[in-house]
Short mmCIF file of C-alpha atoms in Angstrom, two decimals:
data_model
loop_
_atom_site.label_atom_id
_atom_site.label_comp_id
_atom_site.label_asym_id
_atom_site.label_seq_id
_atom_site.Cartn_x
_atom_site.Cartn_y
_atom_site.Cartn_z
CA UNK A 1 13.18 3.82 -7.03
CA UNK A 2 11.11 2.22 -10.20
CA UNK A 3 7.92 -0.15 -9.57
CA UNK A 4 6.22 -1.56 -11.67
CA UNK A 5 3.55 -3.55 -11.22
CA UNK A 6 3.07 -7.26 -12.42
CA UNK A 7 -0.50 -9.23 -13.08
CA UNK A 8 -0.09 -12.74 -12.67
CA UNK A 9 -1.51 -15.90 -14.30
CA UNK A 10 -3.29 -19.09 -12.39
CA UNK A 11 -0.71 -20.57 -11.04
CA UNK A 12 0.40 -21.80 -7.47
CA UNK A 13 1.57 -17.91 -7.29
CA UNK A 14 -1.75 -16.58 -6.85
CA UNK A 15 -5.19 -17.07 -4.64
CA UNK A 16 -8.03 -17.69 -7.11
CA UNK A 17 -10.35 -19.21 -4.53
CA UNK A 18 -10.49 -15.89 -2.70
CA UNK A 19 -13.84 -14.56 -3.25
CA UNK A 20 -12.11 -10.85 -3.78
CA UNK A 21 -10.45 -12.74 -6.77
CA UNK A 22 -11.70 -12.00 -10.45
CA UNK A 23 -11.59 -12.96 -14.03
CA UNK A 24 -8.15 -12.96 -15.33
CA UNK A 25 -10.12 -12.80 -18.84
CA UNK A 26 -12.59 -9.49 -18.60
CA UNK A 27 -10.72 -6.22 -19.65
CA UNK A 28 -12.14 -4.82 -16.28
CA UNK A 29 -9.77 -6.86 -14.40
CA UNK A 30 -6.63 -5.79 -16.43
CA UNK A 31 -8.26 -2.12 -16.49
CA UNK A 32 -8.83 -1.82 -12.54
CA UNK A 33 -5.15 -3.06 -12.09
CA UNK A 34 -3.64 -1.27 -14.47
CA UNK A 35 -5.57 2.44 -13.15
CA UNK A 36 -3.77 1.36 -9.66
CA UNK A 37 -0.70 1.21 -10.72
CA UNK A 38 -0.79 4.39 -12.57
CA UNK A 39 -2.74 6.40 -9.55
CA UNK A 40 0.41 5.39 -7.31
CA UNK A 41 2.98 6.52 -10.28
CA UNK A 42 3.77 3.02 -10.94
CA UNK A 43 6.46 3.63 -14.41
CA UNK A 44 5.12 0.69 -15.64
CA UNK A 45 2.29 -2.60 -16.23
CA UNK A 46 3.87 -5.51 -17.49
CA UNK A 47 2.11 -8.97 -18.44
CA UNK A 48 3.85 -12.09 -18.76
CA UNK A 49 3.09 -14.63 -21.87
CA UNK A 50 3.26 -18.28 -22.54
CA UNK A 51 2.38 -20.43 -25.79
CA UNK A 52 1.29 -23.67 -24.05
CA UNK A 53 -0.57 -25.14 -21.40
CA UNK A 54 1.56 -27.13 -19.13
CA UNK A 55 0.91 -30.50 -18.62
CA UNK A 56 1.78 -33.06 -15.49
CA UNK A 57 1.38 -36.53 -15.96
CA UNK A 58 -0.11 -35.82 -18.95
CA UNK A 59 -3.02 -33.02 -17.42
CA UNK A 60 -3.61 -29.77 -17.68
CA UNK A 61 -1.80 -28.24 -14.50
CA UNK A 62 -2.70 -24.74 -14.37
CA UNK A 63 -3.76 -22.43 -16.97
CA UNK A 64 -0.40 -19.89 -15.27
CA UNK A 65 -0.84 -17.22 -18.05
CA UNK A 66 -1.06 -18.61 -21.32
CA UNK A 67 -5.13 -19.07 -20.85
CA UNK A 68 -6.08 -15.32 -21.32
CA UNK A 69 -5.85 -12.61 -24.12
CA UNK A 70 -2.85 -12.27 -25.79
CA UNK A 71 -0.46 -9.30 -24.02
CA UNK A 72 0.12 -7.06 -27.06
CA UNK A 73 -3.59 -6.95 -27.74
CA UNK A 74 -4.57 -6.26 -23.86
CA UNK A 75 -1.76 -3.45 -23.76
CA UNK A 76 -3.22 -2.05 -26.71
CA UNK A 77 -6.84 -1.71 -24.85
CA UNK A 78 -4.91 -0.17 -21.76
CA UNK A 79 -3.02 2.27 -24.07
CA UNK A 80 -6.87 4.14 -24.04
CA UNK A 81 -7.50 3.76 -20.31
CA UNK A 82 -4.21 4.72 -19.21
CA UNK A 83 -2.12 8.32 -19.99
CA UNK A 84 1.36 7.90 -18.52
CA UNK A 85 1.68 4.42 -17.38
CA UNK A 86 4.34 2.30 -18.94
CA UNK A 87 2.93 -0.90 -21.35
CA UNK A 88 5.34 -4.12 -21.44
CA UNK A 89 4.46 -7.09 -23.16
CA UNK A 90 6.48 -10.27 -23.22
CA UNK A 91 6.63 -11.95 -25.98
CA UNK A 92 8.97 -14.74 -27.32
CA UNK A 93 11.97 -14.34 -29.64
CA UNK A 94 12.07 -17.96 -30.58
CA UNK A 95 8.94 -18.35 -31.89
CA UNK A 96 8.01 -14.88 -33.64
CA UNK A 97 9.60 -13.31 -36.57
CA UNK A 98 11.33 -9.73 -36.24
CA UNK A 99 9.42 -7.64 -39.32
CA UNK A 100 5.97 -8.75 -37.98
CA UNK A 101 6.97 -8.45 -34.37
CA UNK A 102 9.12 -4.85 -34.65
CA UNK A 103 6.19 -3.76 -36.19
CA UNK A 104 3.12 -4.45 -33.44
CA UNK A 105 5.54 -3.00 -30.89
CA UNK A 106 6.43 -0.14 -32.37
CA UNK A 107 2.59 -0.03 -33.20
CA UNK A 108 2.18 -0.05 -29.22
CA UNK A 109 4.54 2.73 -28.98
CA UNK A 110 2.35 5.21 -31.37
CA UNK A 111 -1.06 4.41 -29.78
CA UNK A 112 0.22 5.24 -26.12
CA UNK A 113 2.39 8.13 -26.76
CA UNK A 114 6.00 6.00 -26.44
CA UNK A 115 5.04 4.24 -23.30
CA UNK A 116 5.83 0.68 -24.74
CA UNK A 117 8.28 -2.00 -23.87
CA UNK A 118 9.21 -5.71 -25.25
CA UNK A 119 10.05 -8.47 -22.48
CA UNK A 120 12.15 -10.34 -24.56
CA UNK A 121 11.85 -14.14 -23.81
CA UNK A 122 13.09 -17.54 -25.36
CA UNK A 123 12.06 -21.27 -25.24
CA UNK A 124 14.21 -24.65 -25.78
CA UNK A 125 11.69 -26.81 -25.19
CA UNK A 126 10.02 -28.92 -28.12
CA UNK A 127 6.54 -29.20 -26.58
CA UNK A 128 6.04 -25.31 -26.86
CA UNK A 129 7.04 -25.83 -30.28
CA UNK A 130 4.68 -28.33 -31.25
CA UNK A 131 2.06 -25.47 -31.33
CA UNK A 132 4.34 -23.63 -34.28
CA UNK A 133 4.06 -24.79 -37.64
CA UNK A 134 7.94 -25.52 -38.10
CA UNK A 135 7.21 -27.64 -34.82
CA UNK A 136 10.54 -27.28 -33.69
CA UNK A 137 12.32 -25.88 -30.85
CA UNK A 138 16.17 -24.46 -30.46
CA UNK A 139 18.73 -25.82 -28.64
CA UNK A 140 19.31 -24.17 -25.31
CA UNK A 141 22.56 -22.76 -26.42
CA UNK A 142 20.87 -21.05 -29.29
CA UNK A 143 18.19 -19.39 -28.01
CA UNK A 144 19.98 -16.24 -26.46
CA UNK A 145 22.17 -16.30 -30.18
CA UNK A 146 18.95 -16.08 -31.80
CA UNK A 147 17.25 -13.01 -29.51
CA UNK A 148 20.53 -11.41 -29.61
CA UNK A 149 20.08 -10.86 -33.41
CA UNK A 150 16.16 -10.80 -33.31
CA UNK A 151 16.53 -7.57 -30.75
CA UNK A 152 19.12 -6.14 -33.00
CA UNK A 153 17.29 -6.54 -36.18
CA UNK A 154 14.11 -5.10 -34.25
CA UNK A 155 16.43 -2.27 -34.11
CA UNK A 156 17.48 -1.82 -37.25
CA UNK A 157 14.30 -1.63 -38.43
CA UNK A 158 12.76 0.76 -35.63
CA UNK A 159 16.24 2.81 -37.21
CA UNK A 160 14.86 2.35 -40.62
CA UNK A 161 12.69 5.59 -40.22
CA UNK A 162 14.87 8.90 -39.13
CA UNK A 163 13.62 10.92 -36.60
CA UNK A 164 12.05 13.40 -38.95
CA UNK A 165 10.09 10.69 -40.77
CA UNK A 166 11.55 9.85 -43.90
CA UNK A 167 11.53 5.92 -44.74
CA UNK A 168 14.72 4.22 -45.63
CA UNK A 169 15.21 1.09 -47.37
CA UNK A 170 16.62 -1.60 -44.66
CA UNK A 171 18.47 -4.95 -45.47
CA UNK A 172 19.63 -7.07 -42.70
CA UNK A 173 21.34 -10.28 -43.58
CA UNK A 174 22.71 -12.70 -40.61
CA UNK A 175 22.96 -16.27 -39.73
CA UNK A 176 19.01 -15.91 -38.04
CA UNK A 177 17.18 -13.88 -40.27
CA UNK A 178 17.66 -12.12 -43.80
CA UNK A 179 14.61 -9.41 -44.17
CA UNK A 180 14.91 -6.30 -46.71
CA UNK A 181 12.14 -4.15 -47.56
CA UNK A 182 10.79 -0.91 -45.92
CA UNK A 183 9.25 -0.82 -42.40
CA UNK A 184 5.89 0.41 -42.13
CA UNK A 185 5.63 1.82 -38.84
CA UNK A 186 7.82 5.78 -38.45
CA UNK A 187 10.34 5.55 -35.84
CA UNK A 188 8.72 5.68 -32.12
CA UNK A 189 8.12 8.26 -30.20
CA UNK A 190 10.52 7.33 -27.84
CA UNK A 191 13.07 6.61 -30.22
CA UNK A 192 13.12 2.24 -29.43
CA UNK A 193 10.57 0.58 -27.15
CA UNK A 194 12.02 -0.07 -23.62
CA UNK A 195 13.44 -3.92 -24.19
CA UNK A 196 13.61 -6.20 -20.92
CA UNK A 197 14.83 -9.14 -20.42
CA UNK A 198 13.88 -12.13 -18.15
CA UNK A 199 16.30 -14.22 -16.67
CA UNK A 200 19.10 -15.13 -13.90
CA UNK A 201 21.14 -17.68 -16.04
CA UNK A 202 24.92 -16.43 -16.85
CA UNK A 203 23.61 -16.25 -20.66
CA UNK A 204 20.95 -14.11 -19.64
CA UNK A 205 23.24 -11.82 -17.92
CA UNK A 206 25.32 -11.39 -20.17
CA UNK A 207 22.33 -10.48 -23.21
CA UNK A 208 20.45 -8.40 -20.83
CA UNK A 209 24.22 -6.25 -20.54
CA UNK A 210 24.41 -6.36 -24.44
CA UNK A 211 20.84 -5.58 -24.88
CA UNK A 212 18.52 -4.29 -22.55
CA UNK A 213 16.85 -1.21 -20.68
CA UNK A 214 15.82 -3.70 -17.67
CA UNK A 215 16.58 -7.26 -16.39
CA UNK A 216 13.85 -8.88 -14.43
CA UNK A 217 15.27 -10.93 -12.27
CA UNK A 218 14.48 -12.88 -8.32
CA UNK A 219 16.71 -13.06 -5.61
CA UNK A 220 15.84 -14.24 -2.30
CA UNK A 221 18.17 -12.25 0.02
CA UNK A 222 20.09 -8.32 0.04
CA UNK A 223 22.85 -10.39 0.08
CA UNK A 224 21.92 -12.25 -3.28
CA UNK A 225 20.62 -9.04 -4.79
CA UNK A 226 23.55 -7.08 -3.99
CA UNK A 227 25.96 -9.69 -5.65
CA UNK A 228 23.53 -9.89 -8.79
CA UNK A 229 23.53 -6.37 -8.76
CA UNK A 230 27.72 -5.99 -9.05
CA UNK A 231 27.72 -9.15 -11.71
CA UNK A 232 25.04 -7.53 -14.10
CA UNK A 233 26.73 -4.23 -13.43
CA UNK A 234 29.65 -5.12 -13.85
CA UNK A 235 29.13 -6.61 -17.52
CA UNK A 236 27.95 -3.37 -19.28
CA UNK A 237 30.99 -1.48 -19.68
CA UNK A 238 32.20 -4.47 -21.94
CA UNK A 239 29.70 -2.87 -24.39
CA UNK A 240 30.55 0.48 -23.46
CA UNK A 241 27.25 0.99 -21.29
CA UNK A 242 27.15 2.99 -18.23
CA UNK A 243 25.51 1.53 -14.87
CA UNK A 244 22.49 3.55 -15.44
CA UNK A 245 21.71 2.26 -18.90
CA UNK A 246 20.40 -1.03 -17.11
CA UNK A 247 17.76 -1.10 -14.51
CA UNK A 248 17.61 -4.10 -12.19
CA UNK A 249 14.13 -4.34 -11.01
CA UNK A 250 13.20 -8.22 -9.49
CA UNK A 251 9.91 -9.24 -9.22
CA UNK A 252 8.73 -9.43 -5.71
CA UNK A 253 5.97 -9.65 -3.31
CA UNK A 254 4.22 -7.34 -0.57
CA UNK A 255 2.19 -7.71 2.19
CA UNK A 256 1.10 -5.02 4.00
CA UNK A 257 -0.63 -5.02 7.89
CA UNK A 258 -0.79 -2.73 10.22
CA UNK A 259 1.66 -3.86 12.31
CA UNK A 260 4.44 -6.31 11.82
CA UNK A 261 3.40 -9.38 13.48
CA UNK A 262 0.29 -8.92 11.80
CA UNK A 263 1.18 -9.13 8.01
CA UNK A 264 3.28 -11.98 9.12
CA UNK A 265 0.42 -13.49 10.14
CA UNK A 266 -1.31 -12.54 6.68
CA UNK A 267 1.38 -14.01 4.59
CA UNK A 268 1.84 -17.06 6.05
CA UNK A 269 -2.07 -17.72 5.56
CA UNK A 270 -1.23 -16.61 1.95
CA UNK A 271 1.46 -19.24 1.35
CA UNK A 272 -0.79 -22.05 3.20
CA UNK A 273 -3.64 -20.92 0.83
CA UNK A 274 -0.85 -21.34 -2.31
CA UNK A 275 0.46 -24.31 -1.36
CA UNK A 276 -2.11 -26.82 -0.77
CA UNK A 277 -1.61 -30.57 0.29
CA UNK A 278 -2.41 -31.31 -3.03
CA UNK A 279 0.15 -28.25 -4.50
CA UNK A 280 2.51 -29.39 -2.26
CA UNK A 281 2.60 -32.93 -4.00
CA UNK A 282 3.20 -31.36 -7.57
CA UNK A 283 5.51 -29.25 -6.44
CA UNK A 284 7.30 -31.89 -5.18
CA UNK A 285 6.45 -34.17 -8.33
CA UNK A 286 8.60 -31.41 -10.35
CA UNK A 287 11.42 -31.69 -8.70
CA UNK A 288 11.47 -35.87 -7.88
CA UNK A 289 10.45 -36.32 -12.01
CA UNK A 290 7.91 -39.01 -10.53
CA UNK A 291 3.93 -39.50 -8.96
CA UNK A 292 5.01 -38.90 -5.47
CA UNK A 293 0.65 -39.30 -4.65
CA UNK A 294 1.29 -42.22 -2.05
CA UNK A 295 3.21 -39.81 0.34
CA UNK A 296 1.63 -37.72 2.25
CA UNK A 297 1.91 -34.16 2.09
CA UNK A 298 2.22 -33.34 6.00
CA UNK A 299 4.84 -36.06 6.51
CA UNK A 300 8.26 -36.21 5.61
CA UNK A 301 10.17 -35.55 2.09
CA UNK A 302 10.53 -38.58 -0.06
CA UNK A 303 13.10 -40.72 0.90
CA UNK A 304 13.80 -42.25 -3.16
CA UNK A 305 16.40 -40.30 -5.59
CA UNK A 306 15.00 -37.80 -8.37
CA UNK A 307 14.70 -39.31 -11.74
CA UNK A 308 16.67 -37.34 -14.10
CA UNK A 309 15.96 -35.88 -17.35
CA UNK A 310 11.91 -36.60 -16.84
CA UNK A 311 9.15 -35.71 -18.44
CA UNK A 312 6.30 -35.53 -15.91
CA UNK A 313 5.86 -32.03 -16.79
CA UNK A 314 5.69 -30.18 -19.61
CA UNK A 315 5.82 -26.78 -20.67
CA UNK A 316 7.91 -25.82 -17.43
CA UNK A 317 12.02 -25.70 -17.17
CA UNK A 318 13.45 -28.01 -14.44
CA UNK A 319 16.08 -25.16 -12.93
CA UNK A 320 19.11 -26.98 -11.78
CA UNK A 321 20.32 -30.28 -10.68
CA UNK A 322 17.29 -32.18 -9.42
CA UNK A 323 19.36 -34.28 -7.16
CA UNK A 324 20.93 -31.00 -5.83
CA UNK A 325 17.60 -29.36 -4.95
CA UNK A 326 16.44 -32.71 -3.18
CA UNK A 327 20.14 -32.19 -1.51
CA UNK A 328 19.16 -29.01 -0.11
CA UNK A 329 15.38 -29.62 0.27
CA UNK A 330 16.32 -32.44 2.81
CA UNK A 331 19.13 -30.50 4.72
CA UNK A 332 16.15 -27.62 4.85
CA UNK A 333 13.33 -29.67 6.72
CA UNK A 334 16.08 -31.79 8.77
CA UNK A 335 17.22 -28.04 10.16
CA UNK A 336 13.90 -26.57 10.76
CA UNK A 337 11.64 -30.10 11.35
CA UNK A 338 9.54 -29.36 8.25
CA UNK A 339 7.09 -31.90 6.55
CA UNK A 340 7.07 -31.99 2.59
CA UNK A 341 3.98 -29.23 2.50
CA UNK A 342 6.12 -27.08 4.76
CA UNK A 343 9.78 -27.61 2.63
CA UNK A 344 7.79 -26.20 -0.76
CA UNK A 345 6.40 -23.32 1.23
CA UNK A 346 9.60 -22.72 2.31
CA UNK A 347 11.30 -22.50 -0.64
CA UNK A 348 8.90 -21.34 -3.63
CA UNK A 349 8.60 -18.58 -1.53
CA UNK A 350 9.47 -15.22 -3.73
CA UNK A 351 11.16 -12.60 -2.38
CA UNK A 352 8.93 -10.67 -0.32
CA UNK A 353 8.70 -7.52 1.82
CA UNK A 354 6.07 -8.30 4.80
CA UNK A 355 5.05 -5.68 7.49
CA UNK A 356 3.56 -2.51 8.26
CA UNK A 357 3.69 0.17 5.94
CA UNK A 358 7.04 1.80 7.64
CA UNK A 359 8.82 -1.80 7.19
CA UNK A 360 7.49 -2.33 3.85
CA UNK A 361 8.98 1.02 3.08
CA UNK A 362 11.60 1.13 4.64
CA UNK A 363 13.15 -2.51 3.42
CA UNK A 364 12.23 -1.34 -0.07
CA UNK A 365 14.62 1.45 0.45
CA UNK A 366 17.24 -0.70 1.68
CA UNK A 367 16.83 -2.84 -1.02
CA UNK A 368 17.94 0.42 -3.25
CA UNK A 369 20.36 2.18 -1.34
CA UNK A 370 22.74 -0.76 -1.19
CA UNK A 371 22.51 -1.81 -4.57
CA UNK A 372 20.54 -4.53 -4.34
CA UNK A 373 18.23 -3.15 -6.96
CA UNK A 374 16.89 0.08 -8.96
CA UNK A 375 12.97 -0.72 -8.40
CA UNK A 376 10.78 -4.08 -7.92
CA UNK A 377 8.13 -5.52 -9.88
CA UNK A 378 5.56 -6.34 -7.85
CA UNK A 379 3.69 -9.34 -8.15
CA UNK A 380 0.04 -9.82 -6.62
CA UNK A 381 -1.35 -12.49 -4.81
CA UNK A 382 -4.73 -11.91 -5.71
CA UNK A 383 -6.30 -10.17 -8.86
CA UNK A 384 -6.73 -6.95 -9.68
CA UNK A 385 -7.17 -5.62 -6.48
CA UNK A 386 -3.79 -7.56 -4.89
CA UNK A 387 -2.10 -3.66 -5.03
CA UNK A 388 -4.20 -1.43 -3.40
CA UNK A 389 -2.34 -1.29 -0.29
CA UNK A 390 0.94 -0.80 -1.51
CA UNK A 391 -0.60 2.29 -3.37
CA UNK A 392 -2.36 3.43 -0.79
CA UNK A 393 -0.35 2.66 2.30
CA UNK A 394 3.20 2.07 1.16
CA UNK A 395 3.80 4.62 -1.56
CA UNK A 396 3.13 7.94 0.27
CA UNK A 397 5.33 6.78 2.60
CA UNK A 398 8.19 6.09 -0.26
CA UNK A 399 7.55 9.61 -1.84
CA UNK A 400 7.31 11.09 1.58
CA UNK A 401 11.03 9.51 1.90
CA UNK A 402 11.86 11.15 -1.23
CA UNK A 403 12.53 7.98 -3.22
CA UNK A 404 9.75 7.95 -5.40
CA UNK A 405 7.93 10.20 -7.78
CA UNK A 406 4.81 11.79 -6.52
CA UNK A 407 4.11 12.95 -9.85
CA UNK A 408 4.86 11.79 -13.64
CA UNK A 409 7.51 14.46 -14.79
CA UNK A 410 7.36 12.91 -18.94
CA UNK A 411 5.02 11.24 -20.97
CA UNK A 412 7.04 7.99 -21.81
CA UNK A 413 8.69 5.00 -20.66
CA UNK A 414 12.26 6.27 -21.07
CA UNK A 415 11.68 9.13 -19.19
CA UNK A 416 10.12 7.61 -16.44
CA UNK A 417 12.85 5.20 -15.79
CA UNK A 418 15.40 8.07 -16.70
CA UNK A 419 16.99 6.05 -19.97
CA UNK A 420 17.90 8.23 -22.95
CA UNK A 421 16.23 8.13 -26.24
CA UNK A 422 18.50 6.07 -28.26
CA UNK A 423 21.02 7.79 -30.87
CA UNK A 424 19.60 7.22 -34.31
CA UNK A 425 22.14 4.31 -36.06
CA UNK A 426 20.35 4.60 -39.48
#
């Protein structure tokens, strides 16, 4: 099993009013969660990135994790802290070029010993790309063409160095980019930086087969997992990839008591605390495409259509047909007699693994042993101290199972999540 462990922004995901809650700006906070991770053997820390503040009816709605230090830069710090834990960054391929970017990765890579990893990310929208100077945006059936050849170009110049450090000459001409020159950086440590990729869309599939060490992904159910699972699987020998090349690790929650009925009791204060009245209403907002203010939040779902293609929010995708979501949002609280408030707990609910340690451990396992996954990425609901009892509780009981490493056995990424260093294509 691989974890690794996630630190969220200010969003609706996370309980910043808890007075255990800290700074998502001071290194300390990004240090202390980091150092957990690593004391329970966690392969890697990963940090999510945005390039805009989103907006809802034309206000700031949550800071979510564009308003802190930039990742690169904070994994950088951690390289210094940290000895053996993994360092992923996300960064966008739409709005970065692949010279300067190949470069502070592979950058990454030297300072921690080849422990770094790209999440490699797109964007459609044009309000992200206000903030670029070419103040433009792709169209969404671009964006995967263009990562597909910004990854591979990465590549070619991480290949531009052999692995006994002599510099080549690279030229890479395509319909995205045409660089030449000679890379600066000599070929990493652990041959390429892990690459991930986010996303559950059949396009993202399909690149994360073509391209990638990891897909992070959600599903809701072992059922949904296990059918991702085959699909993604099931992709890679197209580009003559073995299962094993690709690890499927979704991001998840845990919440740990110490018995069952009482972390159910601790999770559901968790998702009352994350979804308040007012939450609820935005939440709700997103998916409608209108001010929903005049309903009330403990009463019933709105009883008007969704207003298609709106722009209420910015800066966040609208996933799927809006009138299809109200569809099964109303079919949801008819079934189980829930008010609006109680629908959006309902269903913004992550996948999560809630009990005592033994049932925390034991559905993780589950979760591996039918294919449903390879590992999790867990995701806090409170920062930096959201993961001290999975480390503490949980994992002795996973390496006591034998499904998890009680020590690091290699100094990089690769080896921790068992991937080859890649053959040298220069």
């Amino acid at each position: 099993m691989h974890l690794a462990a996630h630190f969220p922004g200010v969003n609706n995901t996370t309980v910043w009013a808890d007075p255990r809650s800290r700074s998502q700006i001071d290194f300390s906070s990004f240090e202390q969660l980091a150092r957990t991770a690593e004391r329970g053997k966690f392969d890697f820390f990963f940090l999510a990135e945005g390039l805009r503040l989103r907006e809802h009816n034309g206000r700031i709605h949550d800071l979510d994790v564009v308003g802190r230090p930039e990742s690169l830069t904070v994994l950088n710090a951690l390289a210094a802290v940290t000895e053996r834990l993994g360092l992923a960054a996300t960064v966008n391929a739409t709005f970065n070029e692949p010279y300067e970017l190949a470069r502070r990765i592979a950058s990454l890579d030297h300072l921690s010993g080849g422990r770094a990893a790209w999440n490699v990310v797109t964007s459609s929208d044009a309000f992200t790309g206000e903030n670029f100077r070419r103040g433009g945006y792709l169209d969404r059936v671009d964006r995967y063409t263009r990562a597909a050849e910004f990854v591979a170009t990465a590549r070619e110049l991480w290949d531009s160095w052999t692995p006994d450090g002599v510099s080549r000459p690279f030229a890479h001409e395509g319909p995205q980019f045409t660089v030449s020159g000679e890379f600066t950086v000599p070929r990493s440590p652990q041959g390429h930086p892990v690459v991930i990729q986010a996303g559950d869309s059949s396009e993202g599939r399909e690149f994360a087969a073509s391209a990638a060490d990891i897909i992070f992904t959600r599903h809701g159910t072992l059922e949904a997992g296990r059918d991702f699972y085959a699909d993604v699987k099931g992709r890679l020998a197209a580009y003559g990839r073995e299962a094993d090349s690709l690890k499927i690790m979704p991001g998840v929650t845990v919440v740990v008591g110490d018995n069952d009925a009482e972390a159910q009791e601790k999770a559901a204060e968790i998702r009352r605390q994350q979804v308040s009245p007012q939450n609820a209403i935005l939440a709700a907002e997103q998916i409608w495409g209108t001010d929903l203010s005049a309903y009330d939040p403990d009463g019933p779902l709105p009883d008007i259509d969704p207003v298609p293609d709106s722009e209420i929010t910015q800066g966040r995708v609208r996933h799927g047909d809006p009138f299809a979501v109200v569809a099964r949002w109303r079919a949801l609280a008819e079934a189980k007699g829930l008010s609006l408030r109680g629908t959006v707990i309902e269903t913004t609910t992550r996948q999560s693994f809630i009990g005592s340690p033994g049932t925390v451990a034991a559905e993780l396992t589950a979760f591996v042993d039918q294919r449903a996954a390879d590992g999790f990425i867990l995701v806090p609901h409170l920062t930096p101290g959201g993961l001290d009892d999975v480390v503490d509780r949980v994992v002795p009981l996973l390496q006591e199972r034998g499904v998890f490493r009680s020590e690091y056995t290699g100094s990089t990424l690769r080896s921790h999540l068992g991937l080859p260093e890649p053959v040298w294509k220069g």
